[in-house]
Amino acid sequence: MSHSTKLAVVLSTGGFGGIAHLGVLKRLEEEGIRIDILVGASAGALVSAYYAALGDPLETLIEDAAATTLVRLGAMALHLWGFRVPPGEALQHCEHLSRRLLALDAVRFDSLRGPVGALGVLAFDWKRLRAFFSCTGSHETGSVSVGHVVRGSASVPLVFPPKRVHLPGRTCLLSDGGLVRSLPLEWAFAPPLSATHVLAVQLPTLRRHLDHLLPVRRRLLREKHARILEVVPRVRWLPDALCGRRGLERVYRSGYEALDVTAIETLRRWRNNTP
């Protein structure tokens, strides 16, 4: 790729299926394909933030995600709402996840510690009933805590509490980025991130069908179709969700396998700036 060309990986919403995103990142890492920008919403925001903002090894992220079963996720929801979680493994996991979120709180979008140069997170602002996008290079949100925005983006309504984020002159109440888009493609291409090519990792959610009906998305796909590569990991929602760690490991594998030989060749061609 030329110096003026930037590759973004955009990670969709998808709840527990977000571990598939880690499989995609692991495959990219093994193939030596460098990422310039990471953008995510909801579960995709969590994965993007831990990788780009903290620079945690993927093995650590994979282990944390594989250990976060539905039972433990439910305990975390109670914990965040302020309810008491009985002593035991679930409480220990809640405390572990809370420490991980606190680590994110200390990082700003303009001072990332990971291997990716830029990060973007999409959320929904209840106070203004519209999209809220925070990213590296933004004069308004570049100095905002990554952890605060990610907590909002991953806050599924009624399951997790929304997150207040304070900006100069206004306060936002952030919630699930999936209320805006399943896949935040538009923001990856727009300034200040200005990606030129995008690997879009779209988990098979119901929201994705609505996104494709939006005029802004249809226009983007017409204009940028040659510069967007979409992969859809084959997640089996109910069977995998009910199988605990074993099911989560299958979801991870679905993400890893979503990048087939053709996809890898396309990404290499983009990186080498060849037609």
mmCIF file of C-alpha atoms in Angstrom:
data_model
loop_
_atom_site.group_PDB
_atom_site.id
_atom_site.type_symbol
_atom_site.label_atom_id
_atom_site.label_comp_id
_atom_site.label_asym_id
_atom_site.label_seq_id
_atom_site.Cartn_x
_atom_site.Cartn_y
_atom_site.Cartn_z
ATOM 1 C CA MET A 1 0.000 0.000 0.000
ATOM 2 C CA SER A 2 1.132 3.552 -0.580
ATOM 3 C CA HIS A 3 1.660 5.921 2.355
ATOM 4 C CA SER A 4 -1.677 7.580 1.557
ATOM 5 C CA THR A 5 -3.626 4.318 1.681
ATOM 6 C CA LYS A 6 -5.095 3.027 4.926
ATOM 7 C CA LEU A 7 -6.677 -0.323 5.704
ATOM 8 C CA ALA A 8 -9.483 -0.368 8.249
ATOM 9 C CA VAL A 9 -11.030 -3.406 9.873
ATOM 10 C CA VAL A 10 -14.633 -2.720 10.885
ATOM 11 C CA LEU A 11 -16.171 -5.049 13.476
ATOM 12 C CA SER A 12 -19.932 -5.398 13.788
ATOM 13 C CA THR A 13 -22.288 -5.823 16.707
ATOM 14 C CA GLY A 14 -23.165 -9.353 17.746
ATOM 15 C CA GLY A 15 -23.204 -9.943 21.508
ATOM 16 C CA PHE A 16 -21.345 -13.067 22.592
ATOM 17 C CA GLY A 17 -20.572 -13.666 18.913
ATOM 18 C CA GLY A 18 -17.981 -10.903 19.193
ATOM 19 C CA ILE A 19 -15.375 -13.562 19.944
ATOM 20 C CA ALA A 20 -15.490 -14.322 16.196
ATOM 21 C CA HIS A 21 -13.831 -10.930 15.669
ATOM 22 C CA LEU A 22 -10.852 -12.180 17.658
ATOM 23 C CA GLY A 23 -10.577 -15.092 15.253
ATOM 24 C CA VAL A 24 -10.400 -12.652 12.338
ATOM 25 C CA LEU A 25 -7.718 -10.555 14.056
ATOM 26 C CA LYS A 26 -5.727 -13.670 14.891
ATOM 27 C CA ARG A 27 -5.772 -14.763 11.251
ATOM 28 C CA LEU A 28 -4.645 -11.309 10.102
ATOM 29 C CA GLU A 29 -1.850 -11.357 12.652
ATOM 30 C CA GLU A 30 -0.650 -14.787 11.520
ATOM 31 C CA GLU A 31 -0.720 -13.703 7.870
ATOM 32 C CA GLY A 32 1.272 -10.548 8.670
ATOM 33 C CA ILE A 33 -1.416 -8.202 7.332
ATOM 34 C CA ARG A 34 -1.076 -4.871 9.109
ATOM 35 C CA ILE A 35 -4.146 -2.900 10.195
ATOM 36 C CA ASP A 36 -4.126 0.899 10.182
ATOM 37 C CA ILE A 37 -7.579 1.510 11.699
ATOM 38 C CA LEU A 38 -10.007 -0.447 13.867
ATOM 39 C CA VAL A 39 -13.664 0.582 14.085
ATOM 40 C CA GLY A 40 -16.369 -1.186 16.064
ATOM 41 C CA ALA A 41 -19.836 -1.035 17.549
ATOM 42 C CA SER A 42 -21.083 -2.859 20.659
ATOM 43 C CA ALA A 43 -19.245 -6.210 20.844
ATOM 44 C CA GLY A 44 -17.037 -5.033 17.980
ATOM 45 C CA ALA A 45 -16.181 -1.927 19.981
ATOM 46 C CA LEU A 46 -15.003 -4.002 22.945
ATOM 47 C CA VAL A 47 -12.726 -6.135 20.777
ATOM 48 C CA SER A 48 -11.394 -3.105 18.880
ATOM 49 C CA ALA A 49 -10.680 -1.164 22.053
ATOM 50 C CA TYR A 50 -8.816 -3.877 23.922
ATOM 51 C CA TYR A 51 -6.660 -4.632 20.893
ATOM 52 C CA ALA A 52 -5.998 -1.062 19.724
ATOM 53 C CA ALA A 53 -6.083 0.902 22.979
ATOM 54 C CA LEU A 54 -4.326 -1.495 25.358
ATOM 55 C CA GLY A 55 -2.366 -3.626 22.921
ATOM 56 C CA ASP A 56 -3.285 -6.782 24.800
ATOM 57 C CA PRO A 57 -2.006 -9.999 23.222
ATOM 58 C CA LEU A 58 -4.778 -11.709 21.281
ATOM 59 C CA GLU A 59 -4.259 -14.848 23.359
ATOM 60 C CA THR A 60 -5.255 -12.889 26.484
ATOM 61 C CA LEU A 61 -8.356 -11.471 24.798
ATOM 62 C CA ILE A 62 -9.352 -14.880 23.459
ATOM 63 C CA GLU A 63 -9.060 -16.463 26.907
ATOM 64 C CA ASP A 64 -11.108 -13.685 28.544
ATOM 65 C CA ALA A 65 -13.817 -13.950 25.888
ATOM 66 C CA ALA A 66 -13.961 -17.749 26.039
ATOM 67 C CA ALA A 67 -14.433 -17.567 29.815
ATOM 68 C CA THR A 68 -17.334 -15.082 29.563
ATOM 69 C CA THR A 69 -20.251 -17.502 29.340
ATOM 70 C CA LEU A 70 -23.882 -16.364 29.317
ATOM 71 C CA VAL A 71 -24.157 -17.000 33.073
ATOM 72 C CA ARG A 72 -21.119 -14.861 33.802
ATOM 73 C CA LEU A 73 -22.320 -12.190 31.395
ATOM 74 C CA GLY A 74 -25.623 -12.067 33.274
ATOM 75 C CA ALA A 75 -23.745 -11.702 36.549
ATOM 76 C CA MET A 76 -21.759 -8.825 35.046
ATOM 77 C CA ALA A 77 -24.999 -7.093 34.055
ATOM 78 C CA LEU A 78 -26.261 -7.320 37.658
ATOM 79 C CA HIS A 79 -22.911 -6.063 38.908
ATOM 80 C CA LEU A 80 -23.000 -3.002 36.644
ATOM 81 C CA TRP A 81 -26.544 -2.159 37.732
ATOM 82 C CA GLY A 82 -25.336 -2.204 41.339
ATOM 83 C CA PHE A 83 -26.899 -5.487 42.434
ATOM 84 C CA ARG A 84 -25.027 -7.879 44.688
ATOM 85 C CA VAL A 85 -23.490 -10.895 42.997
ATOM 86 C CA PRO A 86 -23.068 -13.889 45.340
ATOM 87 C CA PRO A 87 -19.467 -14.962 46.097
ATOM 88 C CA GLY A 88 -18.072 -17.513 43.699
ATOM 89 C CA GLU A 89 -16.623 -17.870 40.215
ATOM 90 C CA ALA A 90 -19.169 -15.491 38.666
ATOM 91 C CA LEU A 91 -18.245 -12.709 41.111
ATOM 92 C CA GLN A 92 -14.537 -13.297 40.550
ATOM 93 C CA HIS A 93 -15.077 -13.011 36.812
ATOM 94 C CA CYS A 94 -17.081 -9.779 37.302
ATOM 95 C CA GLU A 95 -14.207 -8.303 39.299
ATOM 96 C CA HIS A 96 -11.751 -9.365 36.613
ATOM 97 C CA LEU A 97 -13.828 -7.763 33.849
ATOM 98 C CA SER A 98 -14.227 -4.602 35.947
ATOM 99 C CA ARG A 99 -10.447 -4.293 36.263
ATOM 100 C CA ARG A 100 -10.111 -4.719 32.500
ATOM 101 C CA LEU A 101 -12.639 -1.934 31.886
ATOM 102 C CA LEU A 102 -10.800 0.342 34.323
ATOM 103 C CA ALA A 103 -7.634 -0.176 32.274
ATOM 104 C CA LEU A 104 -9.517 1.062 29.199
ATOM 105 C CA ASP A 105 -10.766 4.110 31.131
ATOM 106 C CA ALA A 106 -7.181 5.364 31.431
ATOM 107 C CA VAL A 107 -6.591 5.447 27.659
ATOM 108 C CA ARG A 108 -7.627 8.276 25.317
ATOM 109 C CA PHE A 109 -8.422 7.884 21.627
ATOM 110 C CA ASP A 110 -5.427 10.035 20.724
ATOM 111 C CA SER A 111 -2.971 8.050 22.862
ATOM 112 C CA LEU A 112 -3.463 4.409 21.937
ATOM 113 C CA ARG A 113 -1.030 1.797 23.240
ATOM 114 C CA GLY A 114 -1.682 -1.008 20.790
ATOM 115 C CA PRO A 115 -0.446 -1.971 17.320
ATOM 116 C CA VAL A 116 -3.149 -0.003 15.479
ATOM 117 C CA GLY A 117 -2.748 3.689 14.723
ATOM 118 C CA ALA A 118 -6.380 4.761 14.958
ATOM 119 C CA LEU A 119 -9.542 3.620 16.713
ATOM 120 C CA GLY A 120 -13.212 4.509 16.226
ATOM 121 C CA VAL A 121 -16.232 3.517 18.332
ATOM 122 C CA LEU A 122 -19.894 3.983 17.459
ATOM 123 C CA ALA A 123 -22.568 4.456 20.150
ATOM 124 C CA PHE A 124 -26.067 5.866 20.448
ATOM 125 C CA ASP A 125 -26.667 9.086 22.406
ATOM 126 C CA TRP A 126 -30.019 8.984 24.205
ATOM 127 C CA LYS A 127 -29.886 12.702 25.011
ATOM 128 C CA ARG A 128 -29.845 13.688 21.343
ATOM 129 C CA LEU A 129 -31.340 10.512 19.882
ATOM 130 C CA ARG A 130 -28.599 10.164 17.324
ATOM 131 C CA ALA A 131 -25.275 8.525 16.586
ATOM 132 C CA PHE A 132 -22.216 9.307 18.679
ATOM 133 C CA PHE A 133 -18.868 8.476 17.108
ATOM 134 C CA SER A 134 -15.582 8.920 18.937
ATOM 135 C CA CYS A 135 -12.263 8.374 17.216
ATOM 136 C CA THR A 136 -8.582 9.091 16.996
ATOM 137 C CA GLY A 137 -7.854 12.457 15.407
ATOM 138 C CA SER A 138 -11.186 14.060 16.272
ATOM 139 C CA HIS A 139 -10.839 17.534 17.786
ATOM 140 C CA GLU A 140 -14.006 16.903 19.810
ATOM 141 C CA THR A 141 -13.576 13.326 21.011
ATOM 142 C CA GLY A 142 -9.895 12.480 20.566
ATOM 143 C CA SER A 143 -9.170 13.243 24.230
ATOM 144 C CA VAL A 144 -12.175 11.278 25.528
ATOM 145 C CA SER A 145 -11.655 8.091 27.557
ATOM 146 C CA VAL A 146 -11.828 5.005 25.353
ATOM 147 C CA GLY A 147 -13.287 3.009 28.223
ATOM 148 C CA HIS A 148 -16.168 5.406 28.801
ATOM 149 C CA VAL A 149 -17.291 5.341 25.173
ATOM 150 C CA VAL A 150 -16.848 1.578 24.860
ATOM 151 C CA ARG A 151 -18.931 0.975 27.977
ATOM 152 C CA GLY A 152 -21.691 2.953 26.305
ATOM 153 C CA SER A 153 -21.358 1.291 22.921
ATOM 154 C CA ALA A 154 -21.586 -2.177 24.481
ATOM 155 C CA SER A 155 -24.527 -1.307 26.759
ATOM 156 C CA VAL A 156 -27.437 -3.259 25.322
ATOM 157 C CA PRO A 157 -30.618 -1.449 26.475
ATOM 158 C CA LEU A 158 -32.280 -2.971 29.554
ATOM 159 C CA VAL A 159 -29.367 -5.390 29.956
ATOM 160 C CA PHE A 160 -26.530 -2.986 30.774
ATOM 161 C CA PRO A 161 -26.815 0.579 32.093
ATOM 162 C CA PRO A 162 -26.040 3.487 29.704
ATOM 163 C CA LYS A 163 -22.833 5.448 30.262
ATOM 164 C CA ARG A 164 -22.555 9.197 30.790
ATOM 165 C CA VAL A 165 -19.724 10.825 28.856
ATOM 166 C CA HIS A 166 -18.829 14.468 29.449
ATOM 167 C CA LEU A 167 -17.649 16.663 26.597
ATOM 168 C CA PRO A 168 -16.952 20.417 26.694
ATOM 169 C CA GLY A 169 -20.356 22.081 26.975
ATOM 170 C CA ARG A 170 -22.472 18.950 26.895
ATOM 171 C CA THR A 171 -23.091 15.540 28.421
ATOM 172 C CA CYS A 172 -23.969 12.434 26.424
ATOM 173 C CA LEU A 173 -25.811 9.334 27.602
ATOM 174 C CA LEU A 174 -24.373 6.522 25.541
ATOM 175 C CA SER A 175 -25.869 3.133 24.776
ATOM 176 C CA ASP A 176 -25.628 0.269 22.308
ATOM 177 C CA GLY A 177 -23.992 1.209 19.013
ATOM 178 C CA GLY A 178 -26.219 -1.377 17.353
ATOM 179 C CA LEU A 179 -29.110 1.055 17.711
ATOM 180 C CA VAL A 180 -27.403 3.087 14.973
ATOM 181 C CA ARG A 181 -25.755 0.456 12.747
ATOM 182 C CA SER A 182 -24.731 -3.148 12.984
ATOM 183 C CA LEU A 183 -21.606 -2.339 10.982
ATOM 184 C CA PRO A 184 -20.204 1.240 11.201
ATOM 185 C CA LEU A 185 -18.801 1.341 7.657
ATOM 186 C CA GLU A 186 -19.597 4.989 6.927
ATOM 187 C CA TRP A 187 -17.497 6.288 9.808
ATOM 188 C CA ALA A 188 -14.434 4.297 8.761
ATOM 189 C CA PHE A 189 -14.324 6.003 5.359
ATOM 190 C CA ALA A 190 -15.178 9.491 6.658
ATOM 191 C CA PRO A 191 -12.628 11.978 8.067
ATOM 192 C CA PRO A 192 -10.683 12.011 10.274
ATOM 193 C CA LEU A 193 -10.115 8.250 9.913
ATOM 194 C CA SER A 194 -10.346 8.360 6.106
ATOM 195 C CA ALA A 195 -9.807 4.686 5.361
ATOM 196 C CA THR A 196 -9.306 3.845 1.719
ATOM 197 C CA HIS A 197 -9.975 0.105 2.001
ATOM 198 C CA VAL A 198 -12.115 -1.769 4.516
ATOM 199 C CA LEU A 199 -12.326 -5.334 5.723
ATOM 200 C CA ALA A 200 -15.880 -5.500 7.088
ATOM 201 C CA VAL A 201 -16.549 -8.305 9.568
ATOM 202 C CA GLN A 202 -20.322 -8.657 9.718
ATOM 203 C CA LEU A 203 -21.800 -11.103 12.217
ATOM 204 C CA PRO A 204 -25.171 -12.520 11.053
ATOM 205 C CA THR A 205 -27.448 -10.213 13.080
ATOM 206 C CA LEU A 206 -30.987 -9.157 12.189
ATOM 207 C CA ARG A 207 -29.944 -5.490 12.249
ATOM 208 C CA ARG A 208 -27.645 -5.956 9.236
ATOM 209 C CA HIS A 209 -30.662 -6.423 6.943
ATOM 210 C CA LEU A 210 -32.041 -3.039 8.011
ATOM 211 C CA ASP A 211 -28.666 -1.399 7.416
ATOM 212 C CA HIS A 212 -28.668 -2.534 3.792
ATOM 213 C CA LEU A 213 -31.994 -0.787 3.220
ATOM 214 C CA LEU A 214 -30.645 2.612 4.271
ATOM 215 C CA PRO A 215 -29.975 4.982 1.329
ATOM 216 C CA VAL A 216 -26.659 6.124 2.849
ATOM 217 C CA ARG A 217 -25.440 2.520 3.056
ATOM 218 C CA ARG A 218 -26.592 1.639 -0.454
ATOM 219 C CA ARG A 219 -24.841 4.709 -1.837
ATOM 220 C CA LEU A 220 -21.634 3.858 0.032
ATOM 221 C CA LEU A 221 -21.645 0.287 -1.274
ATOM 222 C CA ARG A 222 -22.085 1.553 -4.854
ATOM 223 C CA GLU A 223 -19.267 4.052 -4.561
ATOM 224 C CA LYS A 224 -16.793 1.930 -2.582
ATOM 225 C CA HIS A 225 -17.676 -1.630 -3.614
ATOM 226 C CA ALA A 226 -14.178 -2.306 -4.985
ATOM 227 C CA ARG A 227 -12.625 -1.190 -1.713
ATOM 228 C CA ILE A 228 -14.829 -3.157 0.692
ATOM 229 C CA LEU A 229 -14.309 -6.808 1.491
ATOM 230 C CA GLU A 230 -17.100 -8.222 3.662
ATOM 231 C CA VAL A 231 -16.796 -11.504 5.511
ATOM 232 C CA VAL A 232 -19.599 -13.130 7.526
ATOM 233 C CA PRO A 233 -18.473 -15.662 10.169
ATOM 234 C CA ARG A 234 -20.864 -18.610 10.344
ATOM 235 C CA VAL A 235 -22.104 -18.246 13.918
ATOM 236 C CA ARG A 236 -24.809 -20.622 15.144
ATOM 237 C CA TRP A 237 -26.430 -18.384 17.729
ATOM 238 C CA LEU A 238 -28.534 -20.690 19.881
ATOM 239 C CA PRO A 239 -26.433 -23.882 19.799
ATOM 240 C CA ASP A 240 -23.207 -22.005 20.480
ATOM 241 C CA ALA A 241 -24.713 -19.776 23.176
ATOM 242 C CA LEU A 242 -25.941 -22.781 25.139
ATOM 243 C CA CYS A 243 -22.670 -24.719 25.022
ATOM 244 C CA GLY A 244 -20.617 -22.509 27.344
ATOM 245 C CA ARG A 245 -16.898 -22.295 26.655
ATOM 246 C CA ARG A 246 -17.023 -25.000 23.975
ATOM 247 C CA GLY A 247 -19.593 -22.983 22.031
ATOM 248 C CA LEU A 248 -17.562 -19.789 22.351
ATOM 249 C CA GLU A 249 -14.502 -21.594 21.015
ATOM 250 C CA ARG A 250 -16.541 -22.643 17.966
ATOM 251 C CA VAL A 251 -17.562 -19.016 17.430
ATOM 252 C CA TYR A 252 -13.899 -17.975 17.593
ATOM 253 C CA ARG A 253 -13.037 -20.599 14.995
ATOM 254 C CA SER A 254 -15.815 -19.332 12.701
ATOM 255 C CA GLY A 255 -14.139 -15.920 12.666
ATOM 256 C CA TYR A 256 -10.706 -17.394 11.976
ATOM 257 C CA GLU A 257 -12.055 -19.459 9.084
ATOM 258 C CA ALA A 258 -14.065 -16.569 7.608
ATOM 259 C CA LEU A 259 -10.869 -15.261 6.012
ATOM 260 C CA ASP A 260 -10.374 -17.814 3.281
ATOM 261 C CA VAL A 261 -7.546 -17.903 0.749
ATOM 262 C CA THR A 262 -9.334 -15.517 -1.629
ATOM 263 C CA ALA A 263 -9.906 -12.954 1.125
ATOM 264 C CA ILE A 264 -6.269 -13.130 2.219
ATOM 265 C CA GLU A 265 -5.099 -12.645 -1.367
ATOM 266 C CA THR A 266 -7.336 -9.581 -1.739
ATOM 267 C CA LEU A 267 -5.975 -8.063 1.470
ATOM 268 C CA ARG A 268 -2.386 -8.729 0.388
ATOM 269 C CA ARG A 269 -3.090 -7.053 -2.944
ATOM 270 C CA TRP A 270 -4.467 -4.003 -1.159
ATOM 271 C CA ARG A 271 -1.474 -3.901 1.160
ATOM 272 C CA ASN A 272 0.921 -4.150 -1.775
ATOM 273 C CA ASN A 273 -1.084 -1.548 -3.714
ATOM 274 C CA THR A 274 -1.414 -3.800 -6.751
ATOM 275 C CA PRO A 275 -4.460 -3.987 -9.058
#
